Amino acid sequence: MIALLSRALLALVLVSALAGCASMAPQPRDADITELLAERGGPAVDWSAVAATDEEKTRLGRWLSEPMTLDAATRVAMLRSPRLREHYARLGLARAEVLEAVEIENPRLSFQRMSIDGGGHSRTTGLSMPLLDLLLLPARVRLAATDYDRARYDVAGAVLDTVAEVEAAWYAYVTARQVAGMREAVSEAAAASAELAERFHAAGNISALQLAQEQAAASQAYIEALQARADAGRHRLALHTLLGLRGEEANWEASDSLPLPVPTEDDPEQLASLARDGNLAVLAARAEAEVLADALGLTRTLRWFGGSEIGYEREREADGARLQGPEISLELPIFNQGQAKLARAEARLMEALARVEQAELAADNGVRTGAQTVAALREVVDIHRLALVPQRESIVARQQERQNFMLIGVFELIQAKVAEYDAYQAYLEAVRDYWLARVELARQVGRRLPSDARIDARTPSLQEILGPEEAPAMDHSAHGGMDHSMHGDAKAAEPEEMDHSMHEGMDHSGHDMPSKPGPADVHEESDDDTSSDQHDHHHGATP
């Protein structure tokens, strides 16, 4: 009867162990990560496409045939980014560690044959398993599941970090591309000014010093145009790396404008609450602390059973008699009582709890700092959009009137136009900095910001800013709230009389870069109090 019970107990233990191992799927499920991403407004990741790219060329070709918007860039990255493959591999490694954690050591089969003096021999057959593994199996399954949650949080956080890097790279490239176009326009204006200065100098209207000043300004503007072009190229290649594009796949066109700031920003307290509940780095740190706290409790309880084993043995004597029954082998904790294991478990838990506190502190302060930065940069954008750019356009309009009446020379008009382009460049860079700050804020919150759903209006494109070469006027009524209708009328009020409080559109009538003057436009101005000697050349300088 005892033998039967022993066999049943051992069989039950084996079945339970095998069932615990079989309950864990060998491969990670797509839902393990996609659910976390969807909860945080992240992109849908087709992990099967990441692992095997059967249909990626069709989808990729369709996306690359259209202007590369921010949403399109994110979709391409989710399909082709090498970093996603790395993250998927990390998830597989985490799953393998879970499977390894719930496995118990293989049973040991022993066989013994002993000869007896006077003839004959005895045989002993035994089957044993580590006792501690069997006792810990339910707890190890529980700990492994919690640790896998931690790995899920880590991998999902890495995916969201990749998305944030793609978004930041897209904002940087689109802005760099527009800035390069602005610098090219400034360089062309400075070159036209230098050519005109040569004609004036040949006619004896300006000094050699004034000619050298115009030529130096043109050279400086050309250098800055080359630097801006190179900078745009670097940003494009950085975006290629994040998207996983190369060769012919890199022949795509970027979107020609940036989104304007959202109508209203999110409440910092609401964002801080979202970060406390949903920041994946915080959740991963908490899951790790939970695992280590549970492990410490098990170490305190079971540290006495280090090398103990349980098994079953059957012996056949030389006279044919049979002996069989269960056996247990216990380790005597005389010299090693598991103090080191206990101290190590306690230290690891203290370290994990410190990481939880650090993660929570970093998330909370990061959100508040990010919200303040976004608010400040939003104000900078508004000052450019509602004040600086309209003021620079007004100056160009007034300078155009004065040049038409020959009160100033064309050099002053060109200088005013260059300053207007500089203001537009500073405006675009301010919009870029605003969105980069929002990307970092979303990273701290651990999800997309709620106000992202309200993104609508966009900045002027480069073509709209520069205008057609021969167009007499340009209407920017759709540019997010700028009203410069006063600028187009040569008889409009002077700048101090203009009201820019309601900037519903931008009308650049009369703001076009002046064409090279004919002989009738060349007039004596070296003796006038608006002489080029007094010009302040800031061609191509960034405000």
XYZ file of C-alpha atoms in Angstrom:
543
model
C 0.000 0.000 0.000
C 2.822 2.371 0.883
C 4.550 1.600 -2.404
C 1.388 2.352 -4.351
C 0.942 5.699 -2.608
C 4.557 6.579 -3.213
C 4.277 5.843 -6.887
C 1.085 7.866 -7.166
C 2.678 10.831 -5.392
C 5.702 10.773 -7.643
C 3.526 10.467 -10.756
C 1.392 13.401 -9.605
C 4.479 15.560 -9.079
C 5.800 14.716 -12.527
C 2.476 15.445 -14.207
C 2.181 18.776 -12.408
C 5.667 19.772 -13.458
C 5.068 18.869 -17.061
C 1.733 20.674 -17.062
C 3.344 23.815 -15.673
C 5.897 23.822 -18.442
C 3.354 23.040 -21.143
C 1.130 25.957 -20.115
C 3.736 28.446 -21.312
C 3.716 28.988 -25.083
C 7.209 28.695 -26.593
C 6.825 31.805 -28.797
C 5.608 35.309 -27.836
C 2.134 36.229 -29.007
C 1.530 39.330 -31.136
C -1.010 40.532 -28.582
C 1.675 40.581 -25.888
C 2.964 43.887 -27.286
C 0.256 45.212 -29.605
C -2.223 45.550 -26.737
C 0.230 47.675 -24.741
C 0.926 49.864 -27.785
C -2.742 50.304 -28.639
C -3.555 51.380 -25.074
C -0.970 54.153 -25.410
C -1.893 55.369 -28.880
C 1.101 53.669 -30.433
C 1.265 52.287 -33.971
C 0.118 48.828 -34.906
C 3.117 46.539 -35.364
C 2.773 43.583 -37.707
C 5.252 41.277 -36.000
C 4.841 38.641 -38.701
C 5.965 41.233 -41.266
C 8.888 42.144 -39.034
C 9.954 38.534 -38.868
C 9.185 37.639 -42.500
C 8.931 40.306 -45.204
C 6.801 38.591 -47.834
C 4.472 41.474 -48.725
C 6.500 44.414 -47.492
C 7.576 45.640 -50.945
C 3.994 46.180 -52.090
C 3.027 48.149 -49.033
C 6.315 50.029 -48.952
C 6.053 51.051 -52.597
C 2.563 52.421 -52.028
C 3.681 54.495 -49.039
C 6.824 55.830 -50.686
C 4.973 56.920 -53.825
C 3.257 59.679 -51.841
C 4.765 62.593 -49.888
C 6.339 61.299 -46.698
C 4.076 62.596 -43.946
C 4.751 61.906 -40.282
C 2.166 59.121 -40.244
C 3.674 57.552 -43.364
C 7.163 57.676 -41.850
C 5.896 55.872 -38.761
C 4.235 53.152 -40.860
C 7.402 52.613 -42.882
C 9.458 52.349 -39.695
C 7.057 49.794 -38.239
C 7.545 47.694 -41.355
C 11.251 48.110 -42.123
C 13.135 49.413 -39.093
C 15.978 47.077 -38.050
C 15.423 48.200 -34.488
C 11.997 46.558 -34.457
C 13.570 43.273 -35.445
C 15.954 43.704 -32.548
C 13.064 44.380 -30.162
C 11.178 41.346 -31.460
C 14.253 39.200 -30.829
C 14.475 40.598 -27.293
C 10.882 39.565 -26.709
C 11.736 36.050 -27.868
C 14.697 35.958 -25.480
C 12.454 37.059 -22.626
C 10.038 34.271 -23.501
C 12.883 31.751 -23.493
C 13.944 32.932 -20.041
C 10.395 32.429 -18.817
C 10.342 28.875 -20.138
C 13.700 28.185 -18.548
C 12.507 29.555 -15.215
C 9.542 27.163 -15.007
C 11.550 24.112 -15.968
C 12.712 21.694 -13.302
C 15.840 19.606 -13.465
C 15.549 16.295 -15.253
C 15.026 13.235 -13.025
C 18.058 11.113 -12.268
C 17.980 7.379 -12.966
C 20.463 5.315 -10.979
C 21.421 1.659 -11.384
C 23.585 -0.350 -9.013
C 24.794 -3.991 -9.207
C 26.732 -5.443 -6.306
C 28.308 -8.916 -6.073
C 27.924 -10.960 -2.898
C 30.682 -13.152 -1.447
C 29.929 -16.746 -2.124
C 28.129 -16.000 -5.363
C 25.160 -14.073 -6.504
C 24.552 -10.333 -6.748
C 21.998 -7.661 -5.891
C 20.536 -4.998 -8.156
C 19.249 -1.579 -7.173
C 17.342 0.811 -9.480
C 16.347 4.306 -8.384
C 14.629 7.417 -9.736
C 15.117 10.774 -7.996
C 14.328 14.453 -8.517
C 15.421 17.689 -6.780
C 13.008 18.363 -3.925
C 13.497 22.118 -3.981
C 12.532 22.364 -7.671
C 9.289 20.548 -6.983
C 8.445 22.711 -3.992
C 9.202 25.917 -5.892
C 7.460 25.026 -9.126
C 4.147 26.893 -8.508
C 5.994 29.955 -7.238
C 8.428 29.880 -10.154
C 5.557 29.808 -12.641
C 4.045 32.833 -10.910
C 7.367 34.692 -10.823
C 8.088 33.864 -14.454
C 4.743 35.300 -15.577
C 5.401 38.533 -13.674
C 8.907 38.772 -15.058
C 7.568 38.292 -18.560
C 5.244 41.235 -17.967
C 8.333 43.263 -17.096
C 9.946 42.180 -20.367
C 6.773 43.134 -22.257
C 6.885 46.601 -20.731
C 10.545 46.953 -21.659
C 10.034 45.887 -25.272
C 6.871 47.970 -25.744
C 8.711 50.955 -24.286
C 11.567 50.380 -26.720
C 9.079 50.338 -29.623
C 7.573 53.645 -28.461
C 11.100 55.072 -28.140
C 11.754 54.061 -31.754
C 8.547 55.803 -32.814
C 9.631 58.934 -30.917
C 13.025 58.892 -32.635
C 11.375 58.573 -36.054
C 9.050 61.479 -35.294
C 11.916 63.663 -34.076
C 13.992 62.798 -37.154
C 11.060 63.625 -39.443
C 10.517 67.040 -37.840
C 14.237 67.767 -38.035
C 14.508 66.780 -41.706
C 11.428 68.644 -42.941
C 12.648 71.787 -41.176
C 16.209 71.374 -42.426
C 14.881 70.975 -45.967
C 12.885 74.196 -45.698
C 15.802 76.041 -44.116
C 18.052 74.907 -46.955
C 15.553 76.399 -49.426
C 15.453 79.645 -47.456
C 19.260 79.866 -47.377
C 19.348 79.215 -51.122
C 16.947 82.106 -51.679
C 19.035 84.384 -49.448
C 22.172 83.359 -51.314
C 20.558 84.183 -54.658
C 19.441 87.573 -53.325
C 22.925 88.319 -52.011
C 24.460 87.282 -55.336
C 22.065 89.604 -57.203
C 22.976 92.399 -54.796
C 26.693 91.819 -55.379
C 26.206 91.810 -59.160
C 24.251 95.044 -58.935
C 27.002 96.525 -56.762
C 29.527 95.749 -59.500
C 27.437 97.709 -61.977
C 27.120 100.602 -59.543
C 30.856 100.572 -58.916
C 31.597 100.473 -62.628
C 29.336 103.500 -63.045
C 31.195 105.264 -60.228
C 28.187 105.364 -57.909
C 29.631 103.376 -54.970
C 33.101 102.995 -53.518
C 35.359 99.967 -53.658
C 34.649 99.422 -49.956
C 30.919 99.222 -50.572
C 31.484 96.788 -53.438
C 33.663 94.582 -51.193
C 30.981 94.614 -48.507
C 28.322 93.381 -50.925
C 30.633 90.705 -52.339
C 31.578 89.488 -48.845
C 27.906 89.312 -47.878
C 27.213 87.236 -50.997
C 30.069 84.856 -50.177
C 28.837 84.440 -46.600
C 25.297 83.755 -47.789
C 26.578 81.153 -50.259
C 28.566 79.413 -47.493
C 25.496 79.291 -45.284
C 23.424 77.896 -48.153
C 25.958 75.091 -48.663
C 25.989 74.334 -44.935
C 22.198 74.242 -44.802
C 22.079 71.895 -47.789
C 24.604 69.561 -46.162
C 22.671 69.673 -42.905
C 19.462 68.690 -44.705
C 21.313 65.788 -46.318
C 22.529 64.539 -42.936
C 19.046 64.694 -41.469
C 17.631 62.784 -44.446
C 20.184 59.987 -44.069
C 19.527 59.807 -40.326
C 15.834 59.351 -41.111
C 16.716 56.664 -43.680
C 18.597 54.748 -40.985
C 15.627 54.812 -38.626
C 13.193 53.826 -41.397
C 15.398 51.031 -42.714
C 15.551 52.414 -46.273
C 18.398 52.176 -48.730
C 19.159 52.389 -52.443
C 16.179 53.088 -54.691
C 13.862 52.998 -51.678
C 15.379 56.322 -50.584
C 13.939 58.211 -53.572
C 10.951 59.683 -51.804
C 9.639 63.194 -51.380
C 9.066 64.705 -47.967
C 6.048 66.627 -46.813
C 6.569 70.344 -47.443
C 5.207 71.760 -44.179
C 4.993 71.220 -40.436
C 1.838 71.132 -38.323
C 1.088 74.214 -36.277
C 0.818 73.956 -32.482
C -2.344 72.333 -31.172
C -5.180 74.716 -30.204
C -4.789 74.036 -26.462
C -2.121 72.194 -24.504
C -2.773 69.313 -22.117
C -3.118 69.839 -18.389
C 0.262 69.004 -16.732
C -1.502 67.362 -13.776
C -3.427 65.079 -16.124
C -0.208 64.159 -17.927
C 1.533 63.438 -14.616
C -1.327 61.125 -13.645
C -1.092 59.315 -16.990
C 2.643 58.878 -16.483
C 2.214 57.390 -13.002
C -0.298 54.834 -14.296
C 0.993 54.110 -17.783
C 4.685 54.958 -18.171
C 6.204 51.667 -19.307
C 9.545 52.280 -17.609
C 7.708 52.783 -14.308
C 5.581 49.672 -14.850
C 8.664 47.599 -15.711
C 10.441 48.769 -12.555
C 7.396 47.922 -10.427
C 7.109 44.456 -11.979
C 10.778 43.776 -11.289
C 10.380 44.836 -7.653
C 7.340 42.567 -7.327
C 9.300 39.593 -8.646
C 12.224 40.214 -6.309
C 9.958 40.704 -3.284
C 8.291 37.356 -3.970
C 11.689 35.731 -4.524
C 12.922 37.056 -1.173
C 10.006 35.449 0.629
C 10.729 32.107 -1.014
C 14.415 32.359 -0.160
C 13.623 32.932 3.506
C 11.252 29.972 3.603
C 13.129 27.371 1.568
C 16.789 28.182 2.076
C 17.167 25.055 4.236
C 16.366 22.666 1.373
C 19.286 23.441 -0.906
C 20.435 19.986 -2.100
C 17.495 17.818 -1.006
C 16.083 15.165 -3.341
C 13.045 12.920 -3.453
C 12.789 9.660 -5.340
C 11.813 6.049 -5.565
C 14.101 2.994 -5.299
C 13.706 -0.667 -6.082
C 16.183 -3.354 -4.996
C 16.421 -7.031 -5.883
C 18.472 -9.231 -3.544
C 20.550 -12.226 -4.570
C 18.001 -14.632 -3.135
C 15.297 -13.100 -5.320
C 13.698 -10.973 -2.624
C 12.481 -7.524 -3.731
C 12.696 -4.297 -1.767
C 11.110 -1.078 -2.994
C 9.890 2.274 -1.686
C 10.308 6.025 -1.686
C 13.432 7.802 -0.566
C 14.330 11.339 0.399
C 17.733 12.920 0.704
C 18.012 16.038 2.862
C 20.879 18.472 3.014
C 21.969 19.256 6.568
C 22.364 23.057 6.907
C 25.320 22.906 9.269
C 27.938 24.983 7.501
C 25.893 26.780 4.839
C 22.524 28.008 6.027
C 21.809 30.148 2.988
C 22.851 33.454 4.569
C 24.480 34.631 1.345
C 21.383 33.819 -0.704
C 19.212 35.710 1.740
C 21.495 38.758 1.817
C 21.689 38.771 -1.985
C 17.893 38.607 -2.313
C 17.437 41.455 0.193
C 20.008 43.640 -1.593
C 18.409 43.014 -4.971
C 15.003 43.976 -3.625
C 16.375 47.197 -2.121
C 18.002 48.012 -5.453
C 14.768 47.329 -7.338
C 12.725 49.499 -4.962
C 15.216 52.327 -5.459
C 14.815 51.955 -9.228
C 11.038 52.170 -8.848
C 11.344 55.385 -6.882
C 13.828 56.775 -9.400
C 11.593 55.857 -12.355
C 8.540 57.459 -10.727
C 10.502 60.576 -9.820
C 11.999 60.872 -13.306
C 8.603 60.439 -14.958
C 6.843 62.963 -12.722
C 9.522 65.658 -12.957
C 10.125 64.901 -16.626
C 6.456 65.473 -17.422
C 6.350 68.774 -15.528
C 9.589 69.990 -17.086
C 8.422 68.922 -20.529
C 5.077 70.669 -20.130
C 6.833 73.904 -19.138
C 9.178 73.618 -22.124
C 6.291 73.026 -24.530
C 4.416 76.027 -23.132
C 7.467 78.292 -23.503
C 8.197 77.149 -27.068
C 4.548 77.567 -27.986
C 4.805 81.220 -26.937
C 7.946 81.589 -29.064
C 6.049 80.227 -32.068
C 3.175 82.643 -31.455
C 5.539 85.627 -31.235
C 7.072 84.683 -34.573
C 3.716 84.001 -36.220
C 1.768 86.942 -34.864
C 4.494 89.577 -34.451
C 7.940 89.091 -35.972
C 6.976 87.720 -39.398
C 4.188 90.316 -39.969
C 6.529 93.083 -38.820
C 9.257 91.990 -41.227
C 6.741 91.797 -44.079
C 5.536 95.291 -43.226
C 9.100 96.578 -43.372
C 9.553 95.042 -46.821
C 6.331 96.669 -48.017
C 7.392 100.099 -46.736
C 10.899 99.721 -48.111
C 9.412 98.754 -51.482
C 7.394 101.997 -51.467
C 10.465 104.048 -50.602
C 12.517 102.339 -53.295
C 9.758 102.982 -55.846
C 10.064 106.706 -55.071
C 13.876 106.431 -55.158
C 14.171 107.402 -51.489
C 16.429 104.392 -50.858
C 18.500 102.165 -53.055
C 17.818 98.586 -54.025
C 20.431 97.369 -51.545
C 18.291 98.422 -48.612
C 15.275 96.687 -50.137
C 17.238 93.462 -50.609
C 18.476 93.675 -47.040
C 14.878 94.022 -45.768
C 13.803 91.018 -47.830
C 16.679 88.939 -46.446
C 15.622 89.896 -42.914
C 12.083 88.730 -43.765
C 13.433 85.367 -44.925
C 15.465 85.130 -41.719
C 12.293 85.725 -39.697
C 10.510 82.950 -41.587
C 13.451 80.615 -40.980
C 13.392 81.387 -37.261
C 9.632 80.772 -37.286
C 10.004 77.336 -38.887
C 12.794 76.418 -36.488
C 10.625 77.507 -33.548
C 7.803 75.241 -34.791
C 10.308 72.384 -35.106
C 11.583 72.929 -31.555
C 8.001 72.976 -30.284
C 7.232 69.578 -31.815
C 10.525 68.085 -30.679
C 9.631 69.166 -27.147
C 6.214 67.512 -27.490
C 7.854 64.287 -28.688
C 10.035 64.277 -25.571
C 7.031 65.090 -23.376
C 5.108 62.140 -24.851
C 8.119 59.926 -24.139
C 8.016 60.960 -20.484
C 4.250 60.402 -20.265
C 4.663 57.002 -21.893
C 1.957 57.466 -24.515
C 0.689 59.860 -27.172
C -0.545 63.133 -25.770
C -4.348 63.516 -25.743
C -4.085 66.829 -27.620
C -2.478 65.080 -30.625
C -6.011 64.327 -31.804
C -6.532 68.059 -32.379
C -3.634 68.633 -34.806
C -5.024 70.433 -37.848
C -3.472 73.621 -39.341
C -0.024 73.640 -40.954
C 2.772 76.126 -41.568
C 3.353 77.697 -44.991
C 5.287 75.560 -47.414
C 8.608 76.758 -48.801
C 7.005 77.560 -52.159
C 4.339 79.633 -50.450
C 6.945 81.568 -48.467
C 9.197 82.305 -51.422
C 6.348 82.700 -53.920
C 6.397 82.222 -57.718
C 9.193 84.065 -59.455
C 7.012 86.482 -61.395
C 3.876 86.531 -59.265
C 2.888 90.053 -58.231
C 1.342 88.921 -54.965
C 0.868 85.900 -52.762
C -2.174 85.027 -50.663
C -1.510 83.078 -47.486
C -4.983 83.159 -46.033
C -4.714 79.495 -45.004
C -1.555 79.839 -42.958
C -2.966 79.384 -39.558
C -4.108 82.830 -38.612
C -1.813 85.510 -40.145
C -3.481 88.592 -41.613
C -1.164 90.834 -43.638
C -3.672 92.374 -45.976
C -2.362 95.788 -44.983
C 0.990 94.926 -46.497
C -0.086 94.739 -50.098
C -1.321 98.313 -50.597
C 1.400 100.816 -51.325
C -0.837 103.546 -49.870
C -1.545 101.601 -46.670
C -0.971 103.043 -43.237
C 2.539 103.332 -41.866
C 3.826 100.459 -39.704
C 2.970 102.147 -36.437
C -0.671 102.359 -37.534
C -0.987 98.683 -38.477
C -2.976 96.273 -36.332
C -1.853 92.618 -36.394
C -4.140 91.397 -33.649
C -6.297 89.464 -36.110
C -3.883 87.565 -38.346
C -6.302 85.484 -40.359
C -4.216 85.331 -43.526
C -1.027 86.497 -45.147
C -1.100 88.666 -48.255
C 2.370 89.343 -49.583
C 1.407 91.873 -52.251
C 4.390 93.924 -53.194
C 6.790 91.759 -51.161
C 8.466 89.967 -54.059
C 12.202 90.208 -54.420
C 12.971 93.101 -56.742
C 14.307 92.268 -60.155
C 17.653 93.592 -61.255
C 17.207 97.284 -62.155
C 17.787 98.590 -65.649
C 19.996 101.553 -66.432
C 17.227 103.965 -65.454
C 17.222 102.527 -61.959
C 20.891 103.272 -61.359
C 20.996 106.586 -59.538
C 23.489 108.590 -57.567
C 23.265 107.656 -53.905
C 26.813 107.809 -52.633
C 26.240 111.373 -51.437
C 22.786 110.636 -50.028
C 22.307 110.046 -46.298
C 21.107 106.526 -47.187
C 24.514 105.699 -48.642
C 25.568 102.081 -48.759
C 28.387 103.036 -46.416
C 25.826 102.917 -43.623
C 24.322 99.538 -44.573
C 24.349 96.834 -41.959
C 24.874 93.579 -43.851
C 23.323 90.610 -42.095
C 22.667 88.548 -45.223
C 21.953 84.961 -44.347
C 22.205 85.320 -40.577
C 19.884 83.202 -38.473
C 17.802 85.323 -36.060
